CSV table of C-alpha atoms in Angstrom, one decimal:
chain,number,residue,atom,x,y,z
A,1,MET,CA,0.0,0.0,0.0
A,2,ILE,CA,1.1,3.6,-0.7
A,3,PRO,CA,0.1,5.8,2.2
A,4,VAL,CA,-1.4,9.0,1.0
A,5,ARG,CA,0.6,12.1,2.0
A,6,GLY,CA,-0.6,15.6,2.6
A,7,TYR,CA,-3.9,15.0,4.5
A,8,GLU,CA,-2.6,14.0,7.9
A,9,GLY,CA,-5.4,14.7,10.5
A,10,ARG,CA,-7.8,15.9,7.8
A,11,ARG,CA,-11.1,14.6,6.6
A,12,VAL,CA,-11.2,13.3,3.0
A,13,ALA,CA,-14.3,12.2,1.2
A,14,VAL,CA,-14.2,9.1,-1.1
A,15,LEU,CA,-17.0,8.7,-3.6
A,16,GLY,CA,-17.3,5.3,-5.2
A,17,LEU,CA,-16.3,2.1,-3.3
A,18,GLY,CA,-15.2,-0.3,-6.0
A,19,ARG,CA,-11.7,-1.6,-6.3
A,20,SER,CA,-10.0,1.8,-6.5
A,21,GLY,CA,-12.3,3.5,-4.0
A,22,LEU,CA,-11.7,1.0,-1.2
A,23,ALA,CA,-8.0,1.0,-1.9
A,24,THR,CA,-8.0,4.8,-1.7
A,25,ALA,CA,-9.8,4.7,1.7
A,26,HIS,CA,-7.2,2.3,3.1
A,27,ALA,CA,-4.3,4.4,1.7
A,28,LEU,CA,-5.8,7.6,3.2
A,29,ARG,CA,-6.2,6.0,6.6
A,30,ALA,CA,-2.6,4.7,6.4
A,31,GLY,CA,-1.4,8.2,5.7
A,32,GLY,CA,-3.2,9.6,8.7
A,33,ALA,CA,-6.3,11.0,7.1
A,34,GLU,CA,-9.9,10.3,8.1
A,35,PRO,CA,-11.7,8.8,5.1
A,36,LEU,CA,-15.4,9.6,4.7
A,37,VAL,CA,-16.7,6.9,2.3
A,38,TRP,CA,-19.9,6.8,0.2
A,39,ASP,CA,-21.4,4.9,-2.6
A,40,ASP,CA,-25.0,5.0,-4.0
A,41,SER,CA,-25.0,1.2,-3.9
A,42,PRO,CA,-26.0,-0.4,-0.5
A,43,GLU,CA,-24.0,-3.5,-1.4
A,44,ALA,CA,-20.9,-1.4,-1.9
A,45,ARG,CA,-21.5,0.4,1.4
A,46,ASP,CA,-21.9,-3.0,3.1
A,47,LYS,CA,-18.4,-4.0,1.7
A,48,ALA,CA,-17.0,-0.8,3.1
A,49,VAL,CA,-18.4,-1.5,6.5
A,50,ALA,CA,-17.0,-5.0,6.4
A,51,ALA,CA,-13.6,-3.4,5.6
A,52,GLY,CA,-13.9,-1.2,8.7
A,53,PHE,CA,-15.2,2.0,7.2
A,54,ALA,CA,-18.4,3.9,8.4
A,55,PRO,CA,-20.3,5.3,5.4
A,56,HIS,CA,-20.7,9.1,5.4
A,57,ASP,CA,-23.8,10.2,3.4
A,58,LEU,CA,-22.4,12.7,0.9
A,59,THR,CA,-25.9,13.5,-0.4
A,60,ARG,CA,-26.8,15.4,2.9
A,61,GLU,CA,-26.7,19.1,3.2
A,62,GLN,CA,-23.5,20.2,4.9
A,63,ALA,CA,-21.9,16.9,4.0
A,64,PHE,CA,-18.7,18.7,2.9
A,65,ASP,CA,-18.2,20.8,6.0
A,66,GLY,CA,-14.6,20.4,7.2
A,67,VAL,CA,-13.7,18.2,4.2
A,68,ALA,CA,-10.3,18.8,2.7
A,69,SER,CA,-10.9,17.0,-0.7
A,70,LEU,CA,-13.2,14.7,-2.5
A,71,ILE,CA,-11.6,11.6,-4.2
A,72,VAL,CA,-13.7,10.3,-7.0
A,73,SER,CA,-13.7,6.8,-8.7
A,74,PRO,CA,-13.1,7.0,-12.5
A,75,GLY,CA,-16.6,5.8,-13.6
A,76,ILE,CA,-18.4,8.8,-12.0
A,77,PRO,CA,-18.9,11.8,-14.4
A,78,HIS,CA,-17.7,15.2,-13.1
A,79,LEU,CA,-18.3,17.4,-16.1
A,80,TYR,CA,-20.0,15.8,-19.2
A,81,PRO,CA,-22.7,14.8,-19.9
A,82,SER,CA,-23.5,16.4,-16.5
A,83,PRO,CA,-21.7,16.3,-13.2
A,84,ASN,CA,-22.7,13.8,-10.6
A,85,PRO,CA,-24.8,15.8,-8.0
A,86,ILE,CA,-22.3,15.0,-5.2
A,87,ILE,CA,-19.4,16.2,-7.2
A,88,ALA,CA,-21.4,19.3,-8.2
A,89,ARG,CA,-22.0,20.0,-4.5
A,90,ALA,CA,-18.4,19.6,-3.6
A,91,MET,CA,-17.3,22.0,-6.3
A,92,ALA,CA,-19.9,24.5,-5.2
A,93,ALA,CA,-18.5,24.2,-1.7
A,94,GLY,CA,-15.0,24.9,-3.0
A,95,VAL,CA,-13.8,21.4,-2.1
A,96,PRO,CA,-11.0,20.2,-4.5
A,97,VAL,CA,-11.9,17.1,-6.5
A,98,ASP,CA,-9.2,14.6,-7.3
A,99,ASN,CA,-8.8,10.8,-8.0
A,100,ASP,CA,-6.5,8.0,-6.8
A,101,ILE,CA,-4.1,8.7,-9.7
A,102,GLY,CA,-3.5,12.2,-8.4
A,103,LEU,CA,-3.0,10.9,-4.9
A,104,PHE,CA,-0.5,8.3,-6.2
A,105,PHE,CA,1.7,10.8,-7.9
A,106,ARG,CA,1.8,13.1,-4.9
A,107,SER,CA,2.5,10.2,-2.5
A,108,TRP,CA,4.8,7.8,-4.5
A,109,GLY,CA,8.1,9.4,-3.6
A,110,ALA,CA,9.3,8.3,-0.2
A,111,ARG,CA,12.0,8.8,2.4
A,112,GLY,CA,14.9,6.6,1.8
A,113,TRP,CA,15.0,6.9,-2.0
A,114,GLU,CA,18.2,9.0,-1.7
A,115,SER,CA,20.0,5.9,-0.5
A,116,MET,CA,18.9,3.8,-3.5
A,117,ASP,CA,21.3,3.0,-6.3
A,118,GLN,CA,18.6,3.6,-8.9
A,119,THR,CA,15.6,5.9,-8.2
A,120,PRO,CA,12.3,4.2,-8.8
A,121,ARG,CA,10.5,5.3,-12.0
A,122,VAL,CA,7.0,5.4,-13.4
A,123,VAL,CA,5.9,4.6,-16.9
A,124,ALA,CA,2.3,5.7,-17.7
A,125,VAL,CA,0.5,4.5,-20.8
A,126,THR,CA,-2.7,6.0,-22.3
A,127,GLY,CA,-4.4,6.0,-25.7
A,128,SER,CA,-7.6,4.6,-27.2
A,129,ASN,CA,-6.6,1.1,-28.2
A,130,GLY,CA,-3.7,-1.1,-27.2
A,131,LYS,CA,-2.9,0.5,-23.9
A,132,SER,CA,-3.6,-2.6,-21.8
A,133,THR,CA,-1.4,-4.8,-24.1
A,134,THR,CA,1.3,-2.2,-24.2
A,135,THR,CA,1.3,-1.8,-20.4
A,136,ALA,CA,1.4,-5.6,-19.8
A,137,LEU,CA,4.2,-6.0,-22.4
A,138,ILE,CA,6.4,-3.3,-20.8
A,139,HIS,CA,5.8,-5.0,-17.4
A,140,HIS,CA,6.7,-8.4,-19.0
A,141,ILE,CA,9.9,-7.1,-20.6
A,142,LEU,CA,11.0,-5.7,-17.3
A,143,SER,CA,10.2,-8.9,-15.4
A,144,VAL,CA,12.0,-11.1,-18.0
A,145,SER,CA,15.1,-8.7,-17.8
A,146,GLY,CA,15.2,-9.1,-14.0
A,147,ARG,CA,14.2,-5.6,-13.2
A,148,PRO,CA,11.7,-5.2,-10.3
A,149,SER,CA,8.3,-4.0,-11.6
A,150,GLN,CA,4.7,-3.6,-10.7
A,151,MET,CA,1.7,-3.1,-12.9
A,152,ALA,CA,-1.4,-1.1,-11.8
A,153,GLY,CA,-4.0,1.5,-12.7
A,154,ASN,CA,-6.7,0.6,-15.2
A,155,ILE,CA,-5.1,-2.9,-15.3
A,156,GLY,CA,-4.1,-5.1,-12.4
A,157,ARG,CA,-4.1,-3.5,-9.0
A,158,GLY,CA,-5.3,-0.1,-7.9
A,159,VAL,CA,-2.4,2.4,-7.9
A,160,LEU,CA,-2.6,2.9,-4.2
A,161,ASP,CA,-2.7,-0.8,-3.5
A,162,ILE,CA,0.8,-1.5,-4.8
A,163,GLU,CA,3.8,-2.1,-2.6
A,164,PRO,CA,6.3,0.7,-1.7
A,165,ALA,CA,9.2,1.0,-4.2
A,166,GLN,CA,12.3,-1.2,-4.3
A,167,ASP,CA,15.7,0.0,-5.5
A,168,GLY,CA,15.5,0.5,-9.2
A,169,GLU,CA,11.8,-0.6,-9.5
A,170,VAL,CA,9.6,0.5,-12.4
A,171,VAL,CA,5.8,0.9,-11.9
A,172,VAL,CA,3.9,0.6,-15.2
A,173,LEU,CA,0.5,2.2,-15.2
A,174,GLU,CA,-2.3,2.0,-17.7
A,175,LEU,CA,-4.4,5.2,-17.5
A,176,SER,CA,-7.8,5.7,-19.1
A,177,SER,CA,-9.1,9.1,-20.2
A,178,TYR,CA,-11.3,9.0,-17.1
A,179,GLN,CA,-8.3,8.8,-14.9
A,180,THR,CA,-6.0,11.3,-16.7
A,181,GLU,CA,-8.8,13.9,-17.0
A,182,LEU,CA,-9.3,14.5,-13.3
A,183,ALA,CA,-5.9,13.8,-11.7
A,184,ARG,CA,-4.4,16.9,-10.1
A,185,ALA,CA,-0.9,15.5,-10.3
A,186,LEU,CA,0.5,13.6,-13.3
A,187,THR,CA,4.2,13.3,-13.3
A,188,PRO,CA,5.4,10.0,-14.8
A,189,ASP,CA,9.1,9.6,-15.8
A,190,ILE,CA,8.0,8.2,-19.2
A,191,ALA,CA,4.6,8.8,-20.8
A,192,VAL,CA,3.2,6.7,-23.7
A,193,PHE,CA,0.4,7.7,-26.1
A,194,THR,CA,-0.5,4.8,-28.3
A,195,ASN,CA,-3.2,6.2,-30.7
A,196,LEU,CA,-6.6,8.0,-30.7
A,197,SER,CA,-9.9,6.9,-32.1
A,198,PRO,CA,-13.5,8.0,-31.1
A,199,ASP,CA,-14.6,6.6,-27.8
A,200,HIS,CA,-16.3,7.9,-24.6
A,201,LEU,CA,-17.3,11.0,-26.5
A,202,ASP,CA,-20.4,11.7,-24.3
A,203,ARG,CA,-18.2,11.6,-21.2
A,204,HIS,CA,-15.7,14.1,-22.7
A,205,GLY,CA,-18.1,16.4,-24.6
A,206,GLY,CA,-16.7,15.4,-28.0
A,207,MET,CA,-13.5,14.4,-29.7
A,208,GLY,CA,-11.6,17.5,-28.6
A,209,GLY,CA,-12.4,16.9,-25.0
A,210,TYR,CA,-11.4,13.3,-25.3
A,211,PHE,CA,-8.0,14.2,-26.8
A,212,ALA,CA,-7.6,16.9,-24.1
A,213,ALA,CA,-8.0,14.3,-21.4
A,214,LYS,CA,-5.3,12.1,-22.9
A,215,ARG,CA,-3.0,15.1,-23.5
A,216,ARG,CA,-3.0,16.0,-19.8
A,217,LEU,CA,-0.6,13.1,-19.1
A,218,PHE,CA,2.0,15.0,-21.1
A,219,SER,CA,1.2,18.6,-20.1
A,220,GLU,CA,0.4,18.7,-16.3
A,221,GLY,CA,3.9,17.8,-15.1
A,222,GLY,CA,5.8,16.9,-18.2
A,223,PRO,CA,7.5,13.5,-18.4
A,224,ASP,CA,11.2,13.2,-18.8
A,225,ARG,CA,10.6,11.2,-22.0
A,226,ALA,CA,7.5,10.9,-24.2
A,227,VAL,CA,6.7,8.0,-26.5
A,228,ILE,CA,4.0,9.1,-28.9
A,229,GLY,CA,2.1,7.2,-31.7
A,230,VAL,CA,2.0,9.5,-34.8
A,231,ASP,CA,-0.4,7.5,-37.0
A,232,GLU,CA,-3.2,10.0,-36.3
A,233,VAL,CA,-3.2,13.8,-36.6
A,234,GLU,CA,-3.7,14.2,-32.8
A,235,GLY,CA,-0.5,12.1,-32.1
A,236,ARG,CA,1.4,14.2,-34.6
A,237,PHE,CA,0.2,17.4,-33.0
A,238,LEU,CA,1.2,16.1,-29.5
A,239,ALA,CA,4.6,15.0,-30.7
A,240,ASN,CA,5.2,18.4,-32.3
A,241,GLN,CA,4.2,20.1,-29.0
A,242,MET,CA,6.6,18.0,-27.0
A,243,ALA,CA,9.7,18.4,-29.1
A,244,GLU,CA,12.0,21.4,-28.9
A,245,ALA,CA,13.8,20.6,-32.1
A,246,PRO,CA,13.8,17.9,-34.8
A,247,GLU,CA,16.7,16.1,-33.1
A,248,ASP,CA,15.2,16.3,-29.6
A,249,ASP,CA,15.5,12.7,-28.3
A,250,ARG,CA,13.4,13.3,-25.2
A,251,LEU,CA,10.6,12.3,-27.7
A,252,ILE,CA,10.3,8.9,-29.4
A,253,ARG,CA,7.9,8.8,-32.2
A,254,ILE,CA,6.3,5.4,-33.0
A,255,SER,CA,4.2,4.1,-35.9
A,256,SER,CA,2.8,0.9,-37.4
A,257,GLY,CA,3.0,1.3,-41.2
A,258,GLN,CA,5.0,4.5,-41.6
A,259,LYS,CA,8.7,4.7,-42.1
A,260,LEU,CA,10.0,7.3,-39.6
A,261,GLU,CA,13.5,8.6,-40.1
A,262,GLY,CA,14.8,12.1,-39.5
A,263,ALA,CA,17.2,13.5,-36.9
A,264,GLY,CA,15.2,12.4,-33.9
A,265,TRP,CA,14.4,9.0,-32.2
A,266,SER,CA,11.8,6.8,-33.7
A,267,VAL,CA,10.5,3.2,-33.6
A,268,PHE,CA,8.3,1.9,-36.4
A,269,ALA,CA,7.0,-1.4,-37.8
A,270,ARG,CA,6.5,-2.2,-41.5
A,271,LYS,CA,5.9,-5.5,-43.2
A,272,GLY,CA,6.4,-7.4,-39.9
A,273,PHE,CA,9.7,-5.8,-38.9
A,274,LEU,CA,10.3,-3.3,-36.1
A,275,ALA,CA,13.1,-0.8,-36.7
A,276,GLU,CA,14.7,1.7,-34.3
A,277,TRP,CA,16.2,4.8,-35.8
A,278,ARG,CA,18.3,7.5,-34.1
A,279,LYS,CA,20.0,10.5,-35.6
A,280,GLY,CA,19.2,9.5,-39.1
A,281,ARG,CA,20.3,5.9,-39.0
A,282,GLN,CA,18.9,2.5,-38.1
A,283,VAL,CA,20.4,1.1,-34.8
A,284,ALA,CA,18.3,-2.1,-34.3
A,285,SER,CA,15.7,-4.3,-35.9
A,286,VAL,CA,13.3,-7.0,-34.7
A,287,ASP,CA,11.4,-9.6,-36.8
A,288,LEU,CA,7.9,-9.6,-35.3
A,289,ARG,CA,6.3,-12.0,-37.8
A,290,GLY,CA,6.9,-15.2,-35.7
A,291,ILE,CA,5.9,-13.7,-32.4
A,292,ARG,CA,2.8,-15.6,-31.4
A,293,GLY,CA,1.6,-13.3,-28.7
A,294,LEU,CA,1.7,-10.2,-30.9
A,295,PRO,CA,-0.3,-10.9,-34.1
A,296,GLY,CA,-1.3,-8.2,-36.5
A,297,ALA,CA,-0.4,-4.6,-37.3
A,298,HIS,CA,-2.2,-3.2,-34.2
A,299,ASN,CA,-0.1,-5.5,-31.9
A,300,HIS,CA,3.0,-4.4,-33.9
A,301,GLN,CA,2.2,-0.8,-32.9
A,302,ASN,CA,1.9,-2.0,-29.2
A,303,ALA,CA,5.3,-3.7,-29.7
A,304,CYS,CA,6.8,-0.4,-30.9
A,305,ALA,CA,5.4,1.5,-27.9
A,306,ALA,CA,6.7,-1.1,-25.4
A,307,TYR,CA,10.0,-1.4,-27.2
A,308,ALA,CA,10.5,2.4,-27.1
A,309,ALA,CA,9.6,2.6,-23.4
A,310,ALA,CA,12.0,-0.2,-22.6
A,311,ARG,CA,14.8,1.5,-24.6
A,312,ALA,CA,14.1,4.7,-22.7
A,313,LEU,CA,14.6,2.7,-19.5
A,314,GLY,CA,18.0,1.6,-20.8
A,315,LEU,CA,17.2,-2.0,-21.8
A,316,ALA,CA,19.1,-3.5,-24.8
A,317,PRO,CA,17.3,-4.4,-28.0
A,318,ARG,CA,18.1,-8.1,-27.8
A,319,VAL,CA,16.8,-8.3,-24.2
A,320,ILE,CA,13.5,-6.7,-25.4
A,321,GLU,CA,13.3,-9.0,-28.4
A,322,GLU,CA,13.8,-12.1,-26.2
A,323,ALA,CA,11.0,-10.9,-24.0
A,324,PHE,CA,8.7,-10.4,-27.0
A,325,HIS,CA,8.9,-14.1,-27.8
A,326,SER,CA,7.8,-15.2,-24.3
A,327,PHE,CA,4.8,-12.8,-24.1
A,328,GLU,CA,1.5,-14.7,-24.3
A,329,GLY,CA,-0.8,-11.7,-24.7
A,330,LEU,CA,-3.7,-10.6,-22.6
A,331,PRO,CA,-7.0,-12.4,-22.2
A,332,HIS,CA,-9.7,-11.1,-24.6
A,333,ARG,CA,-7.2,-9.2,-26.8
A,334,THR,CA,-6.4,-11.3,-29.9
A,335,GLN,CA,-5.8,-14.2,-27.5
A,336,ILE,CA,-5.3,-17.6,-29.1
A,337,VAL,CA,-7.5,-20.0,-27.1
A,338,GLY,CA,-7.3,-23.2,-29.1
A,339,GLU,CA,-6.3,-24.9,-32.4
A,340,ARG,CA,-7.8,-27.9,-34.2
A,341,ASN,CA,-7.1,-29.4,-37.6
A,342,GLY,CA,-5.3,-26.3,-38.8
A,343,VAL,CA,-8.0,-23.9,-37.5
A,344,THR,CA,-7.0,-21.3,-34.9
A,345,PHE,CA,-9.5,-19.8,-32.4
A,346,VAL,CA,-8.9,-16.2,-31.3
A,347,ASN,CA,-10.7,-14.4,-28.5
A,348,ASP,CA,-10.7,-10.6,-29.1
A,349,SER,CA,-13.8,-9.8,-27.0
A,350,LYS,CA,-12.2,-6.5,-26.0
A,351,ALA,CA,-12.8,-5.3,-29.5
A,352,THR,CA,-16.0,-3.5,-28.5
A,353,ASN,CA,-15.8,-0.7,-31.1
A,354,VAL,CA,-15.3,-0.5,-34.8
A,355,ASP,CA,-11.7,0.7,-34.7
A,356,SER,CA,-10.5,-2.2,-32.5
A,357,ALA,CA,-12.5,-4.7,-34.6
A,358,ALA,CA,-10.9,-3.3,-37.8
A,359,LYS,CA,-7.5,-4.0,-36.3
A,360,ALA,CA,-8.4,-7.5,-35.4
A,361,LEU,CA,-9.8,-8.2,-38.9
A,362,GLN,CA,-6.4,-7.0,-40.4
A,363,ALA,CA,-4.5,-9.5,-38.3
A,364,PHE,CA,-5.4,-12.7,-40.1
A,365,PRO,CA,-5.8,-13.7,-43.8
A,366,ARG,CA,-9.0,-15.9,-43.7
A,367,ILE,CA,-11.5,-15.3,-40.9
A,368,ARG,CA,-14.7,-16.9,-39.6
A,369,TRP,CA,-15.9,-13.7,-37.8
A,370,ILE,CA,-18.2,-13.8,-34.8
A,371,ALA,CA,-19.6,-10.3,-34.2
A,372,GLY,CA,-22.4,-8.5,-32.6
A,373,GLY,CA,-23.8,-7.6,-29.2
A,374,LEU,CA,-25.1,-4.1,-28.2
A,375,GLY,CA,-24.1,-2.1,-31.2
A,376,LYS,CA,-22.8,1.5,-30.9
A,377,ASP,CA,-23.7,4.5,-32.9
A,378,GLY,CA,-23.3,3.8,-36.6
A,379,GLY,CA,-23.2,0.0,-36.1
A,380,ILE,CA,-20.4,-1.6,-38.2
A,381,ALA,CA,-20.9,0.3,-41.5
A,382,ALA,CA,-17.4,1.7,-41.2
A,383,LEU,CA,-15.9,-1.8,-41.4
A,384,ALA,CA,-16.9,-2.2,-45.0
A,385,GLY,CA,-13.3,-1.7,-46.2
A,386,TYR,CA,-12.0,-4.4,-43.8
A,387,LEU,CA,-14.2,-7.3,-44.7
A,388,ALA,CA,-12.1,-8.9,-47.5
A,389,PRO,CA,-10.5,-11.5,-45.2
A,390,VAL,CA,-13.9,-12.5,-43.8
A,391,VAL,CA,-15.0,-15.9,-45.3
A,392,LYS,CA,-18.3,-15.7,-43.3
A,393,ALA,CA,-19.7,-13.7,-40.4
A,394,TYR,CA,-21.7,-15.2,-37.6
A,395,LEU,CA,-23.8,-12.5,-36.0
A,396,ILE,CA,-25.0,-12.6,-32.4
A,397,GLY,CA,-26.9,-10.4,-29.9
A,398,HIS,CA,-29.2,-7.4,-30.0
A,399,SER,CA,-27.6,-5.9,-33.1
A,400,ALA,CA,-27.3,-9.1,-35.2
A,401,ARG,CA,-29.9,-8.2,-37.8
A,402,GLU,CA,-28.8,-4.6,-38.0
A,403,PHE,CA,-25.2,-5.8,-38.6
A,404,ALA,CA,-26.4,-8.2,-41.2
A,405,LEU,CA,-27.8,-5.3,-43.2
A,406,GLN,CA,-24.5,-3.4,-43.0
A,407,ILE,CA,-22.0,-6.0,-44.3
A,408,GLY,CA,-23.1,-6.0,-47.9
A,409,THR,CA,-22.4,-9.2,-49.8
A,410,THR,CA,-20.2,-10.8,-47.1
A,411,PRO,CA,-21.6,-14.2,-46.4
A,412,HIS,CA,-23.3,-14.3,-43.0
A,413,GLU,CA,-25.5,-16.2,-40.6
A,414,VAL,CA,-27.7,-14.6,-37.9
A,415,CYS,CA,-26.9,-16.9,-35.0
A,416,GLU,CA,-28.2,-14.7,-32.1
A,417,THR,CA,-26.4,-16.8,-29.4
A,418,MET,CA,-22.7,-17.4,-28.9
A,419,GLU,CA,-23.4,-21.2,-28.7
A,420,ARG,CA,-24.9,-21.3,-32.1
A,421,ALA,CA,-22.2,-19.0,-33.6
A,422,VAL,CA,-19.3,-21.1,-32.2
A,423,GLU,CA,-21.0,-24.4,-33.3
A,424,SER,CA,-21.6,-23.1,-36.9
A,425,ALA,CA,-18.1,-21.6,-37.2
A,426,MET,CA,-16.3,-24.7,-36.0
A,427,ALA,CA,-18.3,-26.9,-38.3
A,428,GLU,CA,-17.5,-24.9,-41.4
A,429,ALA,CA,-14.0,-23.7,-40.7
A,430,GLU,CA,-11.2,-25.1,-42.9
A,431,PRO,CA,-7.5,-25.5,-42.3
A,432,GLY,CA,-5.6,-22.2,-42.4
A,433,GLU,CA,-8.7,-20.2,-41.2
A,434,VAL,CA,-9.2,-18.3,-38.0
A,435,VAL,CA,-12.4,-18.3,-36.0
A,436,LEU,CA,-12.3,-14.8,-34.5
A,437,LEU,CA,-14.5,-13.3,-31.9
A,438,ALA,CA,-14.2,-9.5,-32.5
A,439,PRO,CA,-17.7,-8.2,-31.7
A,440,ALA,CA,-17.4,-4.5,-32.6
A,441,ALA,CA,-20.1,-4.0,-30.0
A,442,ALA,CA,-20.7,-3.8,-26.3
A,443,SER,CA,-21.6,-6.9,-24.4
A,444,PHE,CA,-24.3,-5.7,-22.1
A,445,ASP,CA,-27.2,-7.2,-24.0
A,446,GLN,CA,-26.1,-10.8,-23.1
A,447,TYR,CA,-23.2,-10.5,-20.7
A,448,PRO,CA,-22.2,-8.2,-17.7
A,449,ASN,CA,-18.9,-7.3,-19.4
A,450,PHE,CA,-16.6,-8.1,-22.3
A,451,GLU,CA,-14.6,-10.5,-20.1
A,452,LYS,CA,-17.6,-12.7,-19.4
A,453,ARG,CA,-18.3,-12.8,-23.2
A,454,GLY,CA,-14.7,-13.8,-24.0
A,455,GLU,CA,-14.7,-16.4,-21.2
A,456,HIS,CA,-17.9,-17.9,-22.7
A,457,PHE,CA,-16.5,-18.0,-26.2
A,458,THR,CA,-13.3,-19.6,-24.8
A,459,ALA,CA,-15.2,-22.2,-22.8
A,460,LEU,CA,-17.3,-23.2,-25.8
A,461,VAL,CA,-14.3,-23.6,-28.0
A,462,GLN,CA,-12.2,-25.6,-25.6
A,463,SER,CA,-15.1,-27.9,-24.7
A,464,ARG,CA,-15.3,-28.9,-28.4
A,465,LEU,CA,-11.6,-29.3,-29.1
């Protein structure tokens, strides 16, 4: 646990008592503060009571009297589409609003660091797609290389629930836009921006607000080194903002598909090969084609981001390459879950939007595609240019028939249920093909979350192998 500093003897309100909220309450108490906890859910409040906290009703008048700060869980809106009433009341009372990420950055440094041989460091990863895989891959590279490392944030443990730093340790954080938007302190040593595509636009008031939330990771404190994907205009703009000159190697540009040269530092992947360039010449190369845990161009971009972060931490190219080969990928993200008679079964249940589904569809040459669920605005019409590898689509869930109308002449079957889709795809798949779950839709029509959807697909496949 990281005890929160700066609130000794003061009352601090905590709104939202999920994983990060309860960890925050414990960390505040460990640092000498008095946490005042609240959640609209009676079940969550009961868990807080079981953990030793007395709920403090933040909906009451005068609830913020004598409160030094309000710490908010990431799922609770504070601005768009409208502020949560409790947050609005805190702001009206002049009570500063923060989150656990802000508390982490103000509390991470500790006495005794001056006696360490290597000061602990923080790598923070944000972006629309690939940030979980990139975060896990950086953590894996560090672990394989023998460097102490912890992984937290939007993946793994809550940031305040991790252990105090060891000598030379690196903490790797995945940070969502919900987390970066509100944190009052953001001071990573290395900040990574993978890419940007439309998502959570209602929460951020549009694309500009969404990008602004991501950009805060680079502007609030300023990292020592920035790793920035430049395959979208927003990334190119951010890279331009961070660099003082073309040769400024505090910035590492990354790309999947573009050749990046120039006087600066860049890492890019083309035709299955990763290349590192510095000062106008290539200094290293990695063949990504045979790396089982990183299939497809989107994973090659993740590899570039992780490689760049690891190089910024001083690791050698061959050490990083070796770690790539032992990386097995993350559950529900182009995860190979089985093989039979030359057919590979891939779970990419995390592909909940069109952009991430498009990346999955580009990763394999011949695909039996399971898609559908609770469709988002526009459905899957934007995938028209990515359907060439699809031998047949098997459509499930609430939007199955809507999706069927949007895929043109692509052969398809309206299956409605995962059971029927898996059964049909397995019966018809031929050697060399991939049965791919990449829904391009939310899961909430049939499953509580994308993880349960992916677990169901995996269980159905493995029970038939």
